[in-house]
Amino acid sequence: MPALPQYARVIIDRAIHRELDYAIPEGLRERIAIGSRLRVPFRDKSALGTVVQVLQETDAPGVRPIEAVVGDAPILSPALLELGQWISTYYCCPIEIVIRSLLPQVVRKGEVGWKKQLFVQPSANIPAEQLEALGRRAPRQAELLEAVMKLSAPVLATDLLRKTSLDNQTLRALQKRGLVELKEGAVARDPHANEEFMRTTSLTLNQEQVTALKGVEDALRDPESARPILLHGVTGSGKTEIYLQGIRLALNQGKTAIVLVPEISLTPQTVERFKGRFAEDPEQVAVLHSHLSEGERHDEWHKINSGRARIVIGARSAVFAPLKNLGLIVVDEEHETTYKQEEAPRYHARDVAVVRAKLEKCVVLLGSATPSLESYHNTTKGRYVLSELSQRVDENRMPLIRIVDLRLEARKDKSMIILSEKLRTAVGARLEKKEQTILFLNRRGFSTSLLCSNCGEARECPNCSVALTFHRDLNRLSCHLCGHTAAVPKKCPACGKDALIYSGFGTEKVEATVSAIFPQAVVRGMDADSMTRKEAYRDVLRSFRTGKIDILVGTQMIAKGLHFPNVTLVGIINADLALHMPDFRAGERTFQLLTQVSGRAGRGETSGEVFVQTFTPFSPSIQFARHHDFSGYFQQELEFREKCNFPPSNHAVLMTVRSSHPERAQFSAETLRRRLKENLGDEFVVGEPTPAPLKKLQGQYRFHILLRGQAIVRLSRKVRETLDKLPFPDDVLVTVDVDPYQLL
Ligand SMILES: [Zn+2]
Ligand SMILES: [Zn+2]
């Protein structure tokens, strides 16, 4: 037997950038292992921390003893801790911040426990004469006691009372007589307890699907040498069925599985598909997302950690689900940028999934109708295996995509920019046939700016360098970046003239315009403003599915994997919005958006039609999307990226220097750039410091430095070293974003 550890090396939850050693008191030695959570003395207070190493000796001076162990068992497996260390190095982020992402707060702090409820069981002996007497004097108590005596195991008191239609008073009376025992027990708060799941069985696969599943099966048989699989399947090609059957194969091997989906597609419909397929034991499916209550999150997490749950469906952070014996990780919609966390640690869940799979020797399956350039590039280099589904399962044809040239429409009549004549006619035809329409615009609000036609001033946010958006339902101006709102002025505050005009339009105005053109139609809008409540989102989707809404107008919320068989028309109000973003991925995002949104049309019996309104009808991303030509688009986009040294052929690191004093931000950025240039050498490209496209955000002035190079881990390390040696003034903040997706 190995000697029990004497010391523990601990990462404290607070950011102090180093590990500390503590002595383990005698009584705790058997309870402490890597991953244990502890309460330890730190300076003159106590703090929470995680054990990263156990030791027999230490040469650290002044070692103090551990105060207490939090929770019963280690809650971070060595494999997850190793993953955390990789994230810390790769994404240039202190390990204590990474651990905050690895463990939900409710688990880390150990303050919330299981919900306790009363369970009933019969007492050890109940004399027959007492039962008889009870029957005469208190028939209801006798009835309840009889029900209790039939139990083979304790049951929840509330369930028993509901079934017998008897009340709590009757139960308490029996307890007083000593005829039943009431005990507190832990019950799980199941976020989906009141939902019924229709049990489903495996569907018959077409030839392409059979081949795709075979690939997963082979990989599961030899996970150690398997490469990540990229499943490129057109919209409606039955990718989910491959995930479901792949998970079944992993379960049959006695293993577990994680399914990552973008937060926005984690709808009740999605959860139902998984719970329904594995309905032989609905509790084996756990769900992790941001709408869970703290109690629910605690229960789901422990259900996973204890091995009770074997399948986890969740958004980004579910990649850290503490499953043991992992067999398969599925990343659905792997191209989605919401997998990238925009605060530290700035990790990308898809890439973390690939690394976790490697560490735990499990299979990783990435799926998308529009794979990211990074993943597709990996298949051409042989790092990933490509698996393709080119047909829709219902054998429907791909929707017909028609391009509407807004330059011609604008010449006719300005109002046509919202709804061109062609799109108008198409919507009208759908209304007559009782078919449904989705109109899509990636911009919320009513008008995107309030301008003065006399002096040209726009109403800007006082904290951010963007125009305020007018929301008609609130009758206020609002900033979409910091949440600042302001009253709508009557006159221009700059020149005092009564010359204010609204310009630009968002979903609210599209909704109003469409309602005015088609007064007989039921039109509903759906965006982040109107959908702040979870139920509102569900209600609108339900009404739309049941045909109570004719036309749905929305932002990207409606672009994701929703299935509406009666939708035969999709209109993209302005395809140029994403294209003109100052971002090297603008073209990629446009292509993905058009393809994904088009995929919403024609999922039922009738094939669909898509209208794309644009001022740049000949831009490559629009033309390739129109012809459903992914590989053509990939070739030309890759060429462009290579020419400019952008990912995927190179890695990028974006550094942002910000301060409430513009000169100090700029000065610090210039100093930082000089130091980087010295430390990084010729191997890496160090860009000039430039004001960020969003030069002011929440009162802070921002400067960017973009670094590029091949050897990303070395680059990250050198960036860390440079920052550690460079003291910045207190009011200057520097952030590092490795493989950035947000360049504003
Ligand atoms: Zn003015
Ligand atoms: Zn603002």
XYZ file of C-alpha atoms and ligand atoms in Angstrom:
746
model
C 0.000 0.000 0.000
C 1.441 3.399 -0.934
C 2.091 5.795 1.933
C -0.672 8.295 2.602
C 0.079 11.795 1.330
C 1.501 14.346 3.763
C 1.034 17.494 1.690
C -1.337 18.787 -0.948
C -0.519 21.243 -3.719
C -3.538 23.499 -4.088
C -4.858 26.001 -6.617
C -6.814 28.643 -4.767
C -9.975 29.912 -6.450
C -8.741 33.522 -6.288
C -6.361 34.693 -8.975
C -2.876 34.606 -7.460
C -1.161 32.899 -10.422
C 0.546 30.181 -8.383
C 0.036 26.955 -6.496
C 0.465 26.653 -2.698
C 1.392 23.669 -0.533
C -0.573 22.747 2.593
C -0.035 20.072 5.234
C -2.715 17.388 5.462
C -3.798 16.774 9.075
C -3.770 13.148 10.228
C -7.523 12.567 10.087
C -7.890 13.835 6.518
C -5.139 11.850 4.763
C -7.420 9.132 3.474
C -9.966 11.570 2.123
C -7.696 13.730 0.005
C -6.759 13.011 -3.603
C -6.148 14.955 -6.788
C -9.319 16.904 -7.518
C -10.448 17.208 -3.877
C -11.981 20.508 -2.871
C -10.593 22.093 0.287
C -10.969 24.991 2.633
C -7.488 26.333 3.450
C -6.026 29.323 5.318
C -4.952 32.043 2.922
C -3.358 35.258 4.183
C -5.540 36.161 7.181
C -8.720 34.553 5.824
C -9.759 31.173 4.561
C -10.312 30.290 0.905
C -11.558 27.459 -1.303
C -9.184 25.542 -3.527
C -8.601 22.396 -5.574
C -5.887 19.778 -5.037
C -3.725 19.372 -8.141
C -1.030 17.140 -6.661
C -0.428 15.115 -3.493
C 3.101 14.979 -2.059
C 5.192 13.218 0.566
C 7.397 16.226 1.134
C 7.664 19.875 0.282
C 10.374 22.482 0.545
C 7.894 25.345 0.648
C 8.493 27.505 3.751
C 5.839 28.066 6.422
C 3.409 25.386 5.290
C 0.040 25.646 7.082
C -2.491 22.860 7.626
C -5.671 22.349 5.617
C -8.836 23.454 7.436
C -11.415 21.110 5.933
C -12.401 18.943 2.990
C -15.435 20.238 1.052
C -17.832 17.519 -0.150
C -17.317 13.785 0.124
C -15.190 12.735 -2.798
C -12.695 14.329 -5.185
C -14.805 16.208 -7.695
C -12.302 16.761 -10.458
C -10.892 13.683 -12.157
C -7.180 13.632 -13.050
C -8.207 13.584 -16.719
C -10.278 16.765 -16.371
C -7.504 18.427 -14.411
C -5.091 17.596 -17.219
C -7.566 19.068 -19.696
C -7.682 22.195 -17.523
C -3.921 22.472 -17.621
C -3.963 22.203 -21.406
C -6.567 24.997 -21.607
C -4.472 27.144 -19.295
C -1.384 26.799 -21.503
C -3.075 26.931 -24.902
C -5.448 29.815 -24.181
C -2.914 31.701 -22.090
C -5.147 31.820 -19.032
C -4.322 31.249 -15.324
C -5.322 27.779 -14.110
C -7.525 29.045 -11.268
C -9.734 30.795 -13.812
C -9.881 27.625 -15.898
C -11.016 25.646 -12.840
C -13.919 28.040 -12.420
C -15.134 26.870 -15.822
C -14.451 23.202 -15.125
C -16.678 23.181 -12.036
C -20.012 24.994 -11.845
C -20.088 27.503 -9.002
C -22.777 25.588 -7.141
C -20.485 22.530 -7.043
C -17.313 24.492 -6.270
C -18.746 26.241 -3.249
C -20.601 23.194 -1.925
C -23.301 25.400 -0.381
C -26.344 23.944 -2.130
C -27.235 20.346 -1.278
C -29.809 17.839 -2.394
C -33.442 18.721 -1.914
C -34.807 16.802 1.068
C -38.300 15.312 1.025
C -40.255 12.965 3.282
C -40.429 9.268 2.493
C -42.982 6.886 4.068
C -42.565 3.275 5.131
C -44.570 0.996 7.460
C -43.325 0.461 11.030
C -41.648 -2.820 11.854
C -44.659 -4.385 13.496
C -48.310 -3.489 13.293
C -50.572 -5.648 15.521
C -53.614 -6.969 13.614
C -56.061 -5.919 16.379
C -54.825 -2.321 16.158
C -55.483 -2.299 12.439
C -58.987 -3.621 12.996
C -59.724 -1.038 15.687
C -58.457 1.694 13.414
C -60.815 0.547 10.666
C -63.774 1.236 12.951
C -62.646 4.457 14.603
C -60.651 6.177 11.830
C -61.437 4.645 8.438
C -59.301 7.095 6.480
C -56.210 6.327 8.555
C -56.906 2.613 8.067
C -57.154 3.113 4.315
C -53.836 4.942 4.207
C -52.143 2.399 6.461
C -53.273 -0.410 4.195
C -51.702 1.354 1.223
C -48.475 1.846 3.167
C -48.351 -1.807 4.213
C -48.411 -2.880 0.573
C -45.171 -0.962 -0.118
C -42.015 -2.924 -0.736
C -39.792 0.173 -0.542
C -40.186 3.667 0.961
C -42.072 6.117 -1.297
C -42.342 9.886 -1.426
C -45.061 11.032 0.983
C -46.449 13.489 -1.571
C -46.760 10.756 -4.217
C -48.552 8.413 -1.820
C -51.026 11.067 -0.699
C -51.784 12.047 -4.264
C -52.430 8.441 -5.279
C -54.686 7.673 -2.324
C -56.368 11.130 -2.363
C -55.737 11.363 1.401
C -54.243 14.277 3.302
C -51.130 15.048 5.301
C -53.086 15.190 8.570
C -54.079 11.530 8.200
C -50.461 10.599 7.575
C -49.239 12.548 10.617
C -51.868 10.824 12.780
C -50.543 7.411 11.715
C -47.011 8.560 12.496
C -48.123 9.635 16.001
C -49.590 6.196 16.621
C -46.221 4.716 15.628
C -47.724 2.820 12.688
C -45.700 4.471 9.913
C -42.206 5.917 9.785
C -41.380 9.183 8.035
C -37.806 9.779 6.976
C -36.076 12.573 5.091
C -34.361 11.532 1.902
C -32.628 13.270 -1.015
C -34.526 13.705 -4.253
C -33.219 15.077 -7.534
C -34.696 18.252 -8.946
C -35.353 17.107 -12.497
C -35.743 20.089 -14.848
C -37.779 17.893 -17.186
C -39.800 15.986 -14.571
C -43.197 17.181 -15.793
C -42.579 16.451 -19.448
C -43.662 13.265 -21.157
C -41.228 11.729 -23.584
C -42.461 9.742 -26.533
C -40.424 6.625 -26.789
C -38.752 6.284 -30.189
C -36.719 3.557 -31.848
C -33.885 3.659 -34.375
C -34.891 4.770 -37.858
C -33.855 2.877 -40.964
C -30.729 4.457 -42.407
C -30.081 5.219 -46.065
C -26.863 4.051 -47.717
C -24.888 7.207 -46.890
C -26.004 7.074 -43.273
C -25.044 3.410 -42.999
C -21.526 4.291 -44.156
C -21.335 7.230 -41.727
C -22.450 5.097 -38.783
C -19.991 2.382 -39.791
C -17.218 4.977 -39.472
C -18.316 5.753 -35.914
C -18.572 2.057 -35.085
C -15.057 1.346 -36.355
C -13.686 4.266 -34.373
C -15.446 3.054 -31.210
C -13.825 -0.319 -31.661
C -10.350 1.206 -31.760
C -10.653 4.648 -30.143
C -6.950 4.941 -29.412
C -5.973 5.217 -33.049
C -9.207 6.830 -34.281
C -9.057 10.360 -35.683
C -11.815 12.925 -35.060
C -14.679 12.477 -37.544
C -16.225 15.444 -39.340
C -19.766 14.602 -40.449
C -20.631 17.039 -43.227
C -24.324 16.561 -43.953
C -26.633 18.935 -45.819
C -29.572 20.317 -43.817
C -32.174 17.607 -43.300
C -29.756 14.759 -44.104
C -30.329 12.944 -40.809
C -27.178 13.765 -38.833
C -29.039 13.519 -35.522
C -29.957 9.907 -36.269
C -26.238 9.131 -36.638
C -25.583 10.788 -33.262
C -28.380 8.791 -31.615
C -27.293 5.457 -33.020
C -23.632 6.241 -32.329
C -24.476 6.940 -28.683
C -26.365 3.652 -28.517
C -23.240 1.855 -29.725
C -21.150 3.579 -27.043
C -23.695 2.660 -24.337
C -23.674 -0.953 -25.539
C -19.925 -0.958 -24.887
C -20.677 0.142 -21.329
C -19.422 3.660 -22.068
C -20.853 7.176 -21.749
C -21.442 10.071 -24.149
C -21.590 13.865 -24.328
C -23.612 15.779 -26.925
C -22.791 19.455 -27.317
C -25.327 21.677 -29.047
C -25.338 25.477 -29.352
C -27.251 27.004 -26.420
C -29.870 28.400 -28.777
C -30.710 24.976 -30.236
C -31.034 23.364 -26.825
C -34.809 23.516 -27.157
C -37.340 21.200 -25.488
C -37.607 19.574 -28.925
C -33.905 18.668 -28.883
C -33.996 17.327 -25.323
C -37.072 15.286 -26.212
C -35.301 13.589 -29.122
C -32.582 12.300 -26.817
C -34.735 11.524 -23.780
C -37.210 9.749 -26.050
C -34.612 7.571 -27.717
C -33.098 6.483 -24.416
C -36.461 6.305 -22.651
C -35.825 2.805 -21.268
C -34.188 4.808 -18.467
C -34.944 8.541 -18.812
C -32.767 9.345 -15.793
C -29.638 8.307 -17.646
C -29.903 11.473 -19.738
C -28.730 14.644 -17.987
C -29.132 18.138 -19.385
C -26.824 21.084 -18.679
C -27.657 24.596 -19.834
C -27.761 28.149 -18.595
C -31.478 28.167 -17.740
C -31.138 25.608 -14.923
C -31.674 26.796 -11.364
C -28.716 26.413 -8.995
C -30.432 23.438 -7.353
C -31.118 21.747 -10.687
C -27.530 22.326 -11.793
C -26.237 20.808 -8.547
C -28.412 17.724 -9.006
C -27.657 17.197 -12.703
C -23.927 17.608 -12.067
C -23.880 15.083 -9.214
C -26.094 12.717 -11.182
C -23.358 12.751 -13.847
C -20.457 12.603 -11.397
C -21.911 9.636 -9.517
C -22.343 7.657 -12.732
C -26.156 7.744 -12.551
C -26.376 9.655 -15.835
C -24.609 8.192 -18.847
C -25.544 10.699 -21.532
C -25.115 14.460 -21.150
C -26.693 16.974 -23.510
C -25.595 20.513 -23.034
C -24.244 23.781 -24.311
C -20.598 24.885 -24.365
C -19.580 24.103 -20.769
C -21.009 20.569 -20.930
C -17.706 19.650 -22.567
C -16.485 19.501 -18.942
C -19.247 17.118 -17.787
C -17.642 14.779 -15.220
C -18.572 11.538 -17.007
C -16.306 8.595 -16.483
C -15.454 5.997 -19.099
C -16.244 8.365 -21.938
C -16.909 6.652 -25.266
C -18.190 9.382 -27.589
C -18.344 13.172 -27.744
C -20.679 14.655 -30.353
C -20.367 18.331 -31.289
C -23.450 19.312 -33.286
C -23.271 22.451 -35.461
C -19.539 22.456 -34.893
C -19.150 25.687 -36.921
C -21.205 27.691 -34.404
C -19.240 30.595 -32.974
C -21.157 30.389 -29.688
C -18.896 27.447 -28.801
C -16.232 30.053 -28.237
C -16.378 31.581 -24.769
C -15.942 35.342 -24.921
C -14.601 35.751 -21.395
C -11.635 34.081 -19.720
C -10.911 31.243 -20.218
C -11.569 32.047 -23.883
C -11.771 28.419 -24.968
C -13.536 26.910 -27.988
C -15.645 23.948 -26.849
C -15.212 22.080 -30.141
C -11.436 22.223 -29.910
C -11.536 21.347 -26.213
C -13.749 18.357 -27.105
C -11.120 17.134 -29.562
C -8.401 17.421 -26.911
C -10.523 15.782 -24.217
C -11.261 12.902 -26.589
C -7.544 12.439 -27.149
C -6.762 12.505 -23.418
C -9.553 10.087 -22.511
C -9.159 7.875 -25.585
C -12.677 8.366 -26.821
C -14.256 9.095 -30.198
C -15.194 12.628 -31.240
C -17.820 13.284 -33.903
C -18.232 16.838 -35.237
C -21.329 17.510 -37.305
C -22.464 20.411 -39.503
C -24.179 21.335 -42.740
C -21.635 24.122 -43.084
C -18.383 22.970 -41.442
C -16.009 25.625 -40.203
C -13.054 26.313 -42.437
C -10.792 25.081 -39.607
C -12.412 21.635 -39.331
C -12.788 21.100 -43.065
C -9.177 22.131 -43.568
C -8.208 19.483 -40.993
C -9.874 16.807 -43.138
C -7.934 17.865 -46.235
C -4.724 17.607 -44.182
C -5.650 14.106 -42.953
C -5.943 15.143 -39.315
C -9.706 14.502 -39.285
C -11.748 11.929 -41.219
C -14.445 13.306 -43.527
C -17.841 11.614 -43.622
C -20.509 13.002 -45.947
C -24.305 12.996 -46.226
C -25.260 14.676 -49.487
C -28.988 13.879 -49.589
C -31.939 14.873 -47.494
C -33.500 11.859 -45.778
C -37.006 12.674 -47.009
C -35.576 12.765 -50.538
C -36.830 16.312 -50.869
C -34.797 18.448 -53.154
C -32.703 21.257 -51.712
C -34.716 24.478 -51.615
C -34.604 26.744 -54.638
C -32.656 29.891 -53.789
C -33.568 33.098 -55.636
C -31.442 36.212 -55.398
C -33.208 39.588 -55.306
C -31.014 42.524 -56.373
C -31.903 45.303 -53.953
C -30.103 47.894 -56.118
C -32.868 47.502 -58.707
C -35.637 47.401 -56.088
C -34.374 50.565 -54.367
C -34.657 52.436 -57.647
C -38.373 51.614 -57.839
C -39.431 52.475 -54.327
C -37.526 52.819 -51.057
C -40.002 50.690 -49.114
C -39.069 47.759 -51.366
C -35.795 47.439 -49.467
C -37.664 45.753 -46.637
C -39.916 43.552 -48.734
C -39.163 43.439 -52.461
C -41.958 42.924 -54.956
C -40.865 39.337 -55.607
C -40.761 38.418 -51.933
C -44.100 40.171 -51.376
C -45.749 38.085 -54.091
C -44.245 34.883 -52.697
C -45.477 35.628 -49.161
C -48.972 36.369 -50.514
C -49.045 33.044 -52.361
C -48.119 31.179 -49.152
C -50.879 32.886 -47.217
C -53.408 31.754 -49.828
C -52.191 28.159 -49.654
C -52.125 28.238 -45.839
C -48.396 27.583 -45.823
C -45.967 29.314 -43.484
C -43.170 31.832 -43.992
C -40.060 32.747 -42.011
C -38.490 36.172 -42.537
C -35.011 36.600 -41.253
C -33.006 39.708 -40.366
C -29.896 39.694 -38.264
C -30.631 43.007 -36.567
C -33.091 43.677 -33.801
C -35.037 46.775 -32.847
C -37.102 49.126 -35.010
C -34.690 51.674 -36.466
C -30.959 51.243 -36.135
C -30.214 54.928 -35.736
C -31.684 58.346 -35.115
C -30.021 60.945 -37.342
C -30.304 64.709 -37.641
C -31.019 65.683 -41.233
C -29.748 69.196 -40.518
C -26.341 68.655 -38.877
C -25.832 64.933 -39.558
C -25.299 63.956 -35.912
C -26.428 60.464 -34.929
C -27.470 59.695 -31.361
C -24.563 57.665 -30.025
C -24.243 55.705 -26.805
C -22.295 57.789 -24.262
C -20.317 54.671 -23.221
C -19.761 52.931 -26.566
C -18.870 54.043 -30.078
C -22.118 52.836 -31.650
C -25.413 54.442 -32.630
C -28.386 53.843 -30.338
C -31.189 51.663 -31.699
C -34.801 52.849 -31.545
C -37.238 50.344 -30.003
C -40.785 51.307 -30.809
C -42.486 49.049 -28.250
C -40.489 50.682 -25.431
C -40.416 54.089 -27.130
C -36.769 54.446 -26.121
C -33.311 54.424 -27.615
C -31.109 51.593 -26.458
C -27.477 50.457 -26.758
C -27.176 46.764 -27.698
C -23.680 46.561 -26.250
C -23.951 48.001 -22.743
C -27.713 48.201 -22.199
C -27.776 52.010 -21.781
C -31.197 53.459 -22.651
C -32.294 57.022 -23.315
C -35.502 58.921 -24.021
C -36.172 59.868 -27.638
C -35.372 63.601 -27.984
C -37.911 65.876 -29.722
C -35.233 68.068 -31.251
C -31.624 67.450 -32.217
C -29.564 67.954 -29.020
C -26.597 69.081 -31.150
C -28.128 71.842 -33.337
C -31.564 72.261 -31.746
C -33.450 71.788 -35.047
C -36.596 69.703 -35.300
C -34.982 67.568 -38.000
C -34.539 64.086 -36.522
C -35.109 61.119 -38.836
C -34.995 57.396 -38.225
C -32.745 55.355 -40.452
C -31.879 51.684 -40.891
C -34.320 49.015 -39.810
C -34.471 45.983 -37.534
C -36.838 43.053 -37.020
C -39.438 45.200 -35.228
C -39.865 47.336 -38.331
C -39.993 44.307 -40.630
C -42.759 42.901 -38.452
C -44.690 46.188 -38.611
C -44.211 46.508 -42.377
C -45.317 42.934 -43.091
C -48.374 43.323 -40.844
C -49.359 46.471 -42.730
C -48.993 44.802 -46.146
C -50.830 41.610 -45.085
C -53.421 42.706 -42.502
C -55.153 39.290 -42.698
C -52.004 37.400 -41.605
C -50.879 36.557 -38.070
C -47.340 37.929 -37.813
C -45.071 37.412 -34.813
C -41.574 38.660 -34.064
C -38.911 36.744 -32.238
C -35.646 38.267 -31.061
C -33.618 38.628 -27.894
C -35.706 41.634 -26.767
C -39.115 40.007 -26.985
C -37.869 36.602 -25.831
C -36.323 37.429 -22.479
C -38.608 34.899 -20.824
C -37.987 31.226 -21.574
C -41.727 30.539 -21.818
C -42.232 33.314 -24.376
C -39.745 31.560 -26.652
C -41.498 28.199 -26.193
C -44.950 29.726 -26.686
C -44.067 31.352 -29.983
C -42.450 28.168 -31.280
C -45.467 26.100 -30.233
C -47.946 28.477 -31.864
C -45.862 28.516 -35.009
C -45.640 24.736 -35.123
C -49.377 24.333 -34.657
C -50.051 26.799 -37.456
C -51.436 29.664 -35.353
C -48.816 32.025 -36.773
C -48.514 32.602 -40.535
C -45.312 34.618 -40.661
C -42.456 34.489 -38.176
C -39.980 37.388 -38.229
C -36.750 37.016 -36.311
C -33.011 37.224 -35.782
C -30.625 34.275 -35.675
C -32.785 32.766 -32.947
C -34.870 31.236 -35.723
C -31.970 30.205 -37.963
C -31.004 27.190 -35.870
C -32.033 23.549 -36.256
C -35.784 24.003 -35.847
C -38.071 21.790 -37.901
C -41.325 23.185 -39.225
C -42.796 20.973 -41.935
C -45.278 23.593 -43.139
C -42.674 26.303 -43.820
C -42.243 26.527 -47.576
C -40.824 30.028 -47.828
C -37.842 31.703 -46.204
C -36.972 35.322 -46.883
C -33.586 36.767 -45.976
C -34.283 40.470 -45.699
C -30.688 41.651 -45.961
C -27.885 39.202 -46.660
C -25.228 41.941 -46.607
C -25.247 42.660 -42.877
C -22.681 40.013 -41.983
C -20.634 40.625 -45.144
C -19.708 44.153 -44.201
C -18.406 43.339 -40.747
C -14.715 44.160 -40.278
C -13.845 40.505 -39.750
C -11.923 38.025 -41.907
C -14.686 35.466 -41.266
C -17.426 37.754 -42.675
C -17.730 35.741 -45.888
C -17.766 32.431 -44.030
C -20.499 33.652 -41.697
C -22.616 34.839 -44.608
C -22.284 31.500 -46.390
C -23.171 29.608 -43.206
C -26.079 31.855 -42.400
C -27.638 31.599 -45.866
C -27.234 27.816 -45.933
C -28.583 27.317 -42.414
C -31.541 29.659 -42.862
C -32.381 28.134 -46.248
C -32.391 24.743 -44.560
C -35.541 25.829 -42.694
C -37.549 25.767 -45.925
C -39.265 22.716 -47.339
C -38.820 20.089 -44.689
C -42.257 18.628 -45.258
C -43.956 17.300 -48.380
C -43.617 20.433 -50.503
C -40.197 21.651 -51.457
C -39.108 25.051 -50.275
C -38.197 28.363 -51.786
C -35.752 30.920 -50.446
C -35.457 34.606 -51.362
C -32.176 36.309 -50.583
C -32.330 40.115 -50.756
C -28.942 41.728 -51.254
C -27.106 44.777 -52.584
C -24.147 42.546 -53.550
C -25.731 39.693 -55.522
C -22.420 38.580 -57.025
C -20.409 38.175 -53.832
C -18.911 34.651 -53.748
C -20.461 33.579 -50.441
C -23.941 34.399 -51.750
C -23.368 32.711 -55.118
C -21.868 29.516 -53.642
C -24.659 29.294 -51.048
C -27.203 29.712 -53.827
C -25.803 26.696 -55.668
C -25.383 24.631 -52.472
C -21.720 24.374 -53.393
C -19.757 23.921 -50.182
C -16.515 22.670 -51.699
C -16.395 25.483 -54.272
C -16.893 27.987 -51.499
C -14.256 26.278 -49.332
C -11.634 26.411 -52.101
C -11.987 30.096 -52.803
C -12.258 31.093 -49.136
C -9.178 29.065 -48.232
C -7.211 30.767 -51.007
C -8.189 34.158 -49.656
C -7.226 33.223 -46.090
C -3.870 31.811 -47.154
C -3.083 34.935 -49.116
C -3.629 37.049 -45.975
C -2.030 34.602 -43.505
C -5.301 34.144 -41.658
C -6.610 30.938 -40.022
C -6.945 28.064 -40.745
C -3.484 28.032 -42.345
C -2.158 30.136 -39.475
C -3.152 30.734 -35.862
C -4.104 34.186 -34.625
C -3.951 35.752 -31.173
C -5.819 38.979 -30.520
C -4.649 41.208 -27.689
C -6.870 44.017 -26.485
C -5.541 46.869 -24.381
C -8.203 49.016 -22.759
C -8.498 51.922 -20.393
C -10.897 54.721 -19.585
C -8.077 57.113 -20.593
C -7.561 56.986 -24.364
C -3.901 58.155 -24.269
C -2.965 55.652 -21.611
C -4.561 52.813 -23.596
C -2.672 53.839 -26.707
C 0.662 54.322 -24.913
C 0.389 50.918 -23.200
C -0.522 49.240 -26.493
C 2.566 50.733 -28.150
C 4.827 49.620 -25.281
C 3.318 46.149 -25.363
C 3.845 45.921 -29.101
C 7.547 46.818 -28.763
C 8.090 44.160 -26.092
C 6.239 41.517 -28.093
C 8.353 42.327 -31.126
C 11.544 41.810 -29.044
C 10.382 38.567 -27.373
C 8.619 36.891 -30.267
C 11.344 37.190 -32.869
C 10.796 36.641 -36.592
C 8.798 33.457 -36.198
C 5.600 35.397 -35.528
C 3.878 38.343 -37.162
C 3.165 41.141 -34.664
C 0.623 43.643 -35.979
C 0.688 47.396 -35.263
C -1.540 48.560 -32.414
C -4.737 49.934 -33.951
C -7.907 51.374 -32.450
C -10.394 48.479 -32.302
C -13.310 48.637 -34.786
C -15.404 49.186 -31.672
C -13.064 51.827 -30.345
C -15.046 52.563 -27.207
C -17.038 50.009 -25.217
C -18.670 50.519 -21.836
C -16.631 53.635 -21.232
C -13.300 52.002 -22.122
C -11.072 52.941 -25.064
C -9.761 49.875 -26.855
C -6.677 49.065 -28.927
C -5.954 45.819 -30.753
C -2.721 43.986 -31.505
C -3.082 40.958 -33.772
C -0.423 38.241 -33.661
C -0.129 35.413 -36.156
C 1.986 32.297 -36.511
C 2.062 28.523 -36.830
C 3.370 27.283 -33.476
C 0.456 28.376 -31.341
C 1.538 26.834 -28.035
C 4.934 28.526 -28.241
C 3.244 31.782 -29.200
C 0.889 31.560 -26.196
C 3.762 30.885 -23.848
C 5.791 33.810 -25.132
C 2.802 36.115 -24.834
C 2.348 35.007 -21.210
C 6.053 35.627 -20.469
C 5.926 39.068 -22.037
C 2.853 40.045 -20.023
C 4.302 38.735 -16.751
C 7.359 40.959 -17.151
C 5.466 44.069 -18.176
C 3.795 46.088 -15.423
C 0.761 47.992 -16.635
C -0.849 50.871 -14.740
C -3.839 49.780 -12.640
C -6.358 51.377 -14.965
C -5.064 49.563 -18.063
C -6.391 46.077 -18.756
C -4.983 43.606 -21.254
C -6.859 40.557 -22.515
C -5.483 37.732 -24.653
C -7.751 35.842 -27.033
C -6.194 32.783 -28.697
C -7.977 31.691 -31.916
C -10.306 34.717 -31.657
C -13.788 34.799 -33.191
C -14.804 38.261 -32.071
C -12.663 40.892 -33.763
C -14.651 44.013 -32.904
Zn -28.760 68.391 -35.610
Zn -23.321 51.361 -24.879
